[in-house]
Amino acid sequence: MEADSPGGQDQAFPAPTLEEAERDKLDAPAAATPTHTPAPYIPDEAEVEMLARLIWGEARGIPSDMHKAAVVWCVLNRVDAEGWPDTVAEVVTQPHQFAGYSPDYPATEEFKAIAADVLIRWEREKREGGEVGRVLPAEYVFFTGDGEVNHFRTEYKGGMFWDWSLKNPYSS
């Protein structure tokens, strides 16, 4: 049988041009790439306990978990902001900043749960972005209390005060 016989068994096919090969590559189904599921984030226990002690000193008499969580968000806002230390421990123990913190204060299970929850939300916000249940916007890095509630603001003196307009992710 000749190479150009009608049966085509011995028929030779020309090699594809470079253009055809590139087009075929684009048309070919993509190989399945394995998706990596990151391990769940587990907050650092020392940070959780430090933040729980801070909540005890700054917000223990405030009934709202949202208000207690805002104390933790204020610390994390500072960690993320220029001009502040880069770790939770450095922010919390910075001189003349959080008068309500003492390493001798109790780290109650209730306050540790709030601190861990906020740290998990913060980590998810950094990793994924979007709405994570933040209760205090990032620009609020100062607060003062009046014995009943804490007032968060953008500047040490003056600035904007937070109006609690974000959705409360907590039941209390």
PDB file of C-alpha atoms in Angstrom:
ATOM      1  CA  MET A   1       0.000   0.000   0.000  1.00  0.00           C
ATOM      2  CA  GLU A   2       1.228   3.468  -0.794  1.00  0.00           C
ATOM      3  CA  ALA A   3       1.504   6.241   1.824  1.00  0.00           C
ATOM      4  CA  ASP A   4      -1.367   8.182   0.289  1.00  0.00           C
ATOM      5  CA  SER A   5      -3.703   5.197  -0.077  1.00  0.00           C
ATOM      6  CA  PRO A   6      -7.415   5.738   0.541  1.00  0.00           C
ATOM      7  CA  GLY A   7      -7.384   3.398   3.589  1.00  0.00           C
ATOM      8  CA  GLY A   8      -5.118   5.859   5.389  1.00  0.00           C
ATOM      9  CA  GLN A   9      -3.339   3.207   7.395  1.00  0.00           C
ATOM     10  CA  ASP A  10       0.036   4.154   6.060  1.00  0.00           C
ATOM     11  CA  GLN A  11      -0.871   7.784   5.479  1.00  0.00           C
ATOM     12  CA  ALA A  12       1.677  10.240   6.914  1.00  0.00           C
ATOM     13  CA  PHE A  13       0.444  13.313   8.769  1.00  0.00           C
ATOM     14  CA  PRO A  14       2.470  16.500   8.703  1.00  0.00           C
ATOM     15  CA  ALA A  15       3.847  17.744  12.022  1.00  0.00           C
ATOM     16  CA  PRO A  16       1.741  20.570  13.489  1.00  0.00           C
ATOM     17  CA  THR A  17       3.013  24.073  13.035  1.00  0.00           C
ATOM     18  CA  LEU A  18       4.148  25.999  16.093  1.00  0.00           C
ATOM     19  CA  GLU A  19       0.956  28.050  15.902  1.00  0.00           C
ATOM     20  CA  GLU A  20      -1.206  24.909  15.856  1.00  0.00           C
ATOM     21  CA  ALA A  21       0.687  23.388  18.779  1.00  0.00           C
ATOM     22  CA  GLU A  22       0.196  26.553  20.877  1.00  0.00           C
ATOM     23  CA  ARG A  23      -3.517  26.645  19.979  1.00  0.00           C
ATOM     24  CA  ASP A  24      -3.882  22.973  20.949  1.00  0.00           C
ATOM     25  CA  LYS A  25      -2.193  23.686  24.294  1.00  0.00           C
ATOM     26  CA  LEU A  26      -4.694  26.466  25.006  1.00  0.00           C
ATOM     27  CA  ASP A  27      -7.632  24.272  23.992  1.00  0.00           C
ATOM     28  CA  ALA A  28      -6.501  21.302  26.077  1.00  0.00           C
ATOM     29  CA  PRO A  29      -8.194  20.885  29.446  1.00  0.00           C
ATOM     30  CA  ALA A  30      -6.049  22.151  32.283  1.00  0.00           C
ATOM     31  CA  ALA A  31      -4.530  19.524  34.483  1.00  0.00           C
ATOM     32  CA  ALA A  32      -6.201  19.406  37.851  1.00  0.00           C
ATOM     33  CA  THR A  33      -4.037  21.191  40.352  1.00  0.00           C
ATOM     34  CA  PRO A  34      -4.281  19.914  43.874  1.00  0.00           C
ATOM     35  CA  THR A  35      -5.889  22.420  46.198  1.00  0.00           C
ATOM     36  CA  HIS A  36      -4.104  23.031  49.459  1.00  0.00           C
ATOM     37  CA  THR A  37      -6.311  23.426  52.473  1.00  0.00           C
ATOM     38  CA  PRO A  38      -4.413  25.377  55.096  1.00  0.00           C
ATOM     39  CA  ALA A  39      -4.313  23.971  58.588  1.00  0.00           C
ATOM     40  CA  PRO A  40      -6.742  25.731  60.897  1.00  0.00           C
ATOM     41  CA  TYR A  41      -5.243  28.701  62.697  1.00  0.00           C
ATOM     42  CA  ILE A  42      -4.725  28.133  66.399  1.00  0.00           C
ATOM     43  CA  PRO A  43      -4.087  31.340  68.343  1.00  0.00           C
ATOM     44  CA  ASP A  44      -0.937  31.558  70.442  1.00  0.00           C
ATOM     45  CA  GLU A  45      -1.896  30.646  74.023  1.00  0.00           C
ATOM     46  CA  ALA A  46       0.367  33.315  75.554  1.00  0.00           C
ATOM     47  CA  GLU A  47      -1.329  36.006  73.420  1.00  0.00           C
ATOM     48  CA  VAL A  48      -4.783  34.668  74.325  1.00  0.00           C
ATOM     49  CA  GLU A  49      -3.973  34.786  78.040  1.00  0.00           C
ATOM     50  CA  MET A  50      -2.406  38.246  77.817  1.00  0.00           C
ATOM     51  CA  LEU A  51      -5.449  39.609  75.975  1.00  0.00           C
ATOM     52  CA  ALA A  52      -7.811  37.902  78.439  1.00  0.00           C
ATOM     53  CA  ARG A  53      -5.991  39.651  81.305  1.00  0.00           C
ATOM     54  CA  LEU A  54      -6.293  42.919  79.397  1.00  0.00           C
ATOM     55  CA  ILE A  55     -10.056  42.401  78.981  1.00  0.00           C
ATOM     56  CA  TRP A  56     -10.292  41.699  82.710  1.00  0.00           C
ATOM     57  CA  GLY A  57      -8.503  44.971  83.495  1.00  0.00           C
ATOM     58  CA  GLU A  58     -10.181  47.162  80.863  1.00  0.00           C
ATOM     59  CA  ALA A  59     -13.692  45.771  80.364  1.00  0.00           C
ATOM     60  CA  ARG A  60     -14.671  43.193  82.995  1.00  0.00           C
ATOM     61  CA  GLY A  61     -17.687  45.180  84.205  1.00  0.00           C
ATOM     62  CA  ILE A  62     -19.044  45.827  80.708  1.00  0.00           C
ATOM     63  CA  PRO A  63     -21.852  43.382  79.900  1.00  0.00           C
ATOM     64  CA  SER A  64     -21.392  43.408  76.096  1.00  0.00           C
ATOM     65  CA  ASP A  65     -19.022  40.848  74.535  1.00  0.00           C
ATOM     66  CA  MET A  66     -18.817  43.173  71.534  1.00  0.00           C
ATOM     67  CA  HIS A  67     -17.357  45.898  73.757  1.00  0.00           C
ATOM     68  CA  LYS A  68     -14.917  43.421  75.319  1.00  0.00           C
ATOM     69  CA  ALA A  69     -13.858  42.243  71.856  1.00  0.00           C
ATOM     70  CA  ALA A  70     -13.277  45.865  70.825  1.00  0.00           C
ATOM     71  CA  VAL A  71     -10.490  46.107  73.434  1.00  0.00           C
ATOM     72  CA  VAL A  72      -8.715  43.228  71.665  1.00  0.00           C
ATOM     73  CA  TRP A  73      -9.350  44.752  68.222  1.00  0.00           C
ATOM     74  CA  CYS A  74      -7.803  48.012  69.477  1.00  0.00           C
ATOM     75  CA  VAL A  75      -4.608  46.108  70.348  1.00  0.00           C
ATOM     76  CA  LEU A  76      -4.569  44.351  66.966  1.00  0.00           C
ATOM     77  CA  ASN A  77      -5.217  47.648  65.172  1.00  0.00           C
ATOM     78  CA  ARG A  78      -2.044  48.938  66.789  1.00  0.00           C
ATOM     79  CA  VAL A  79      -0.090  45.826  65.795  1.00  0.00           C
ATOM     80  CA  ASP A  80      -1.121  46.499  62.186  1.00  0.00           C
ATOM     81  CA  ALA A  81      -0.588  50.291  62.259  1.00  0.00           C
ATOM     82  CA  GLU A  82       2.592  52.211  61.519  1.00  0.00           C
ATOM     83  CA  GLY A  83       4.288  53.711  64.562  1.00  0.00           C
ATOM     84  CA  TRP A  84       3.251  50.973  66.998  1.00  0.00           C
ATOM     85  CA  PRO A  85       5.051  47.798  68.052  1.00  0.00           C
ATOM     86  CA  ASP A  86       4.548  44.735  65.836  1.00  0.00           C
ATOM     87  CA  THR A  87       3.463  42.157  68.407  1.00  0.00           C
ATOM     88  CA  VAL A  88       0.552  41.765  70.803  1.00  0.00           C
ATOM     89  CA  ALA A  89       2.900  41.531  73.791  1.00  0.00           C
ATOM     90  CA  GLU A  90       4.813  44.685  72.829  1.00  0.00           C
ATOM     91  CA  VAL A  91       1.604  46.665  72.285  1.00  0.00           C
ATOM     92  CA  VAL A  92      -0.049  45.534  75.525  1.00  0.00           C
ATOM     93  CA  THR A  93       3.041  46.101  77.683  1.00  0.00           C
ATOM     94  CA  GLN A  94       4.145  49.359  76.066  1.00  0.00           C
ATOM     95  CA  PRO A  95       4.605  51.901  78.892  1.00  0.00           C
ATOM     96  CA  HIS A  96       1.659  54.192  79.657  1.00  0.00           C
ATOM     97  CA  GLN A  97      -0.703  52.542  77.160  1.00  0.00           C
ATOM     98  CA  PHE A  98      -2.971  49.941  78.756  1.00  0.00           C
ATOM     99  CA  ALA A  99      -3.281  50.820  82.426  1.00  0.00           C
ATOM    100  CA  GLY A 100      -5.797  47.987  82.775  1.00  0.00           C
ATOM    101  CA  TYR A 101      -3.262  45.253  82.033  1.00  0.00           C
ATOM    102  CA  SER A 102      -1.379  43.287  84.643  1.00  0.00           C
ATOM    103  CA  PRO A 103       0.208  39.851  84.275  1.00  0.00           C
ATOM    104  CA  ASP A 104      -1.271  39.141  87.712  1.00  0.00           C
ATOM    105  CA  TYR A 105      -4.883  39.612  86.579  1.00  0.00           C
ATOM    106  CA  PRO A 106      -6.894  36.457  85.990  1.00  0.00           C
ATOM    107  CA  ALA A 107      -7.288  35.055  82.490  1.00  0.00           C
ATOM    108  CA  THR A 108     -10.839  33.740  82.817  1.00  0.00           C
ATOM    109  CA  GLU A 109     -12.207  31.159  80.402  1.00  0.00           C
ATOM    110  CA  GLU A 110     -14.850  33.677  79.250  1.00  0.00           C
ATOM    111  CA  PHE A 111     -12.248  36.312  78.404  1.00  0.00           C
ATOM    112  CA  LYS A 112      -9.874  33.765  76.846  1.00  0.00           C
ATOM    113  CA  ALA A 113     -12.711  32.649  74.554  1.00  0.00           C
ATOM    114  CA  ILE A 114     -13.321  36.250  73.434  1.00  0.00           C
ATOM    115  CA  ALA A 115      -9.592  36.878  72.907  1.00  0.00           C
ATOM    116  CA  ALA A 116      -9.160  33.658  70.894  1.00  0.00           C
ATOM    117  CA  ASP A 117     -12.241  34.445  68.800  1.00  0.00           C
ATOM    118  CA  VAL A 118     -10.918  37.896  67.886  1.00  0.00           C
ATOM    119  CA  LEU A 119      -7.456  36.517  67.047  1.00  0.00           C
ATOM    120  CA  ILE A 120      -9.039  33.921  64.736  1.00  0.00           C
ATOM    121  CA  ARG A 121     -11.138  36.610  63.012  1.00  0.00           C
ATOM    122  CA  TRP A 122      -8.053  38.850  62.652  1.00  0.00           C
ATOM    123  CA  GLU A 123      -5.998  36.047  61.122  1.00  0.00           C
ATOM    124  CA  ARG A 124      -8.837  35.170  58.708  1.00  0.00           C
ATOM    125  CA  GLU A 125      -9.154  38.833  57.722  1.00  0.00           C
ATOM    126  CA  LYS A 126      -5.426  38.940  56.894  1.00  0.00           C
ATOM    127  CA  ARG A 127      -5.568  35.636  54.983  1.00  0.00           C
ATOM    128  CA  GLU A 128      -8.880  35.990  53.118  1.00  0.00           C
ATOM    129  CA  GLY A 129      -9.967  39.614  53.461  1.00  0.00           C
ATOM    130  CA  GLY A 130     -13.619  40.503  53.540  1.00  0.00           C
ATOM    131  CA  GLU A 131     -16.060  40.641  56.429  1.00  0.00           C
ATOM    132  CA  VAL A 132     -14.972  38.560  59.414  1.00  0.00           C
ATOM    133  CA  GLY A 133     -17.004  40.075  62.225  1.00  0.00           C
ATOM    134  CA  ARG A 134     -14.672  42.938  63.072  1.00  0.00           C
ATOM    135  CA  VAL A 135     -16.290  45.144  65.738  1.00  0.00           C
ATOM    136  CA  LEU A 136     -13.857  48.061  65.597  1.00  0.00           C
ATOM    137  CA  PRO A 137     -12.530  49.634  62.382  1.00  0.00           C
ATOM    138  CA  ALA A 138      -8.766  49.544  61.860  1.00  0.00           C
ATOM    139  CA  GLU A 139      -8.196  53.266  62.375  1.00  0.00           C
ATOM    140  CA  TYR A 140      -9.403  53.169  66.006  1.00  0.00           C
ATOM    141  CA  VAL A 141      -6.269  52.727  68.109  1.00  0.00           C
ATOM    142  CA  PHE A 142      -7.130  54.636  71.300  1.00  0.00           C
ATOM    143  CA  PHE A 143      -9.776  54.334  73.967  1.00  0.00           C
ATOM    144  CA  THR A 144     -10.747  55.629  77.334  1.00  0.00           C
ATOM    145  CA  GLY A 145     -13.388  54.465  79.749  1.00  0.00           C
ATOM    146  CA  ASP A 146     -15.856  56.188  82.024  1.00  0.00           C
ATOM    147  CA  GLY A 147     -16.421  53.287  84.415  1.00  0.00           C
ATOM    148  CA  GLU A 148     -19.398  51.973  82.453  1.00  0.00           C
ATOM    149  CA  VAL A 149     -18.266  51.778  78.838  1.00  0.00           C
ATOM    150  CA  ASN A 150     -15.119  52.278  76.777  1.00  0.00           C
ATOM    151  CA  HIS A 151     -15.000  55.005  74.128  1.00  0.00           C
ATOM    152  CA  PHE A 152     -12.781  54.185  71.144  1.00  0.00           C
ATOM    153  CA  ARG A 153     -11.296  56.911  68.973  1.00  0.00           C
ATOM    154  CA  THR A 154      -8.874  57.568  66.149  1.00  0.00           C
ATOM    155  CA  GLU A 155      -6.628  60.087  67.922  1.00  0.00           C
ATOM    156  CA  TYR A 156      -5.224  60.307  71.442  1.00  0.00           C
ATOM    157  CA  LYS A 157      -6.862  63.693  71.917  1.00  0.00           C
ATOM    158  CA  GLY A 158      -9.901  64.420  69.834  1.00  0.00           C
ATOM    159  CA  GLY A 159     -10.385  62.440  66.666  1.00  0.00           C
ATOM    160  CA  MET A 160     -13.490  60.506  65.752  1.00  0.00           C
ATOM    161  CA  PHE A 161     -15.267  58.387  68.360  1.00  0.00           C
ATOM    162  CA  TRP A 162     -16.585  54.973  67.332  1.00  0.00           C
ATOM    163  CA  ASP A 163     -20.375  54.772  67.069  1.00  0.00           C
ATOM    164  CA  TRP A 164     -20.767  50.963  67.313  1.00  0.00           C
ATOM    165  CA  SER A 165     -22.348  50.770  63.879  1.00  0.00           C
ATOM    166  CA  LEU A 166     -20.765  47.467  62.814  1.00  0.00           C
ATOM    167  CA  LYS A 167     -22.819  44.298  63.131  1.00  0.00           C
ATOM    168  CA  ASN A 168     -22.436  42.537  66.474  1.00  0.00           C
ATOM    169  CA  PRO A 169     -21.162  38.977  65.873  1.00  0.00           C
ATOM    170  CA  TYR A 170     -21.791  38.079  69.533  1.00  0.00           C
ATOM    171  CA  SER A 171     -25.059  37.223  71.202  1.00  0.00           C
ATOM    172  CA  SER A 172     -24.572  39.711  74.046  1.00  0.00           C
TER     173      SER A 172
END
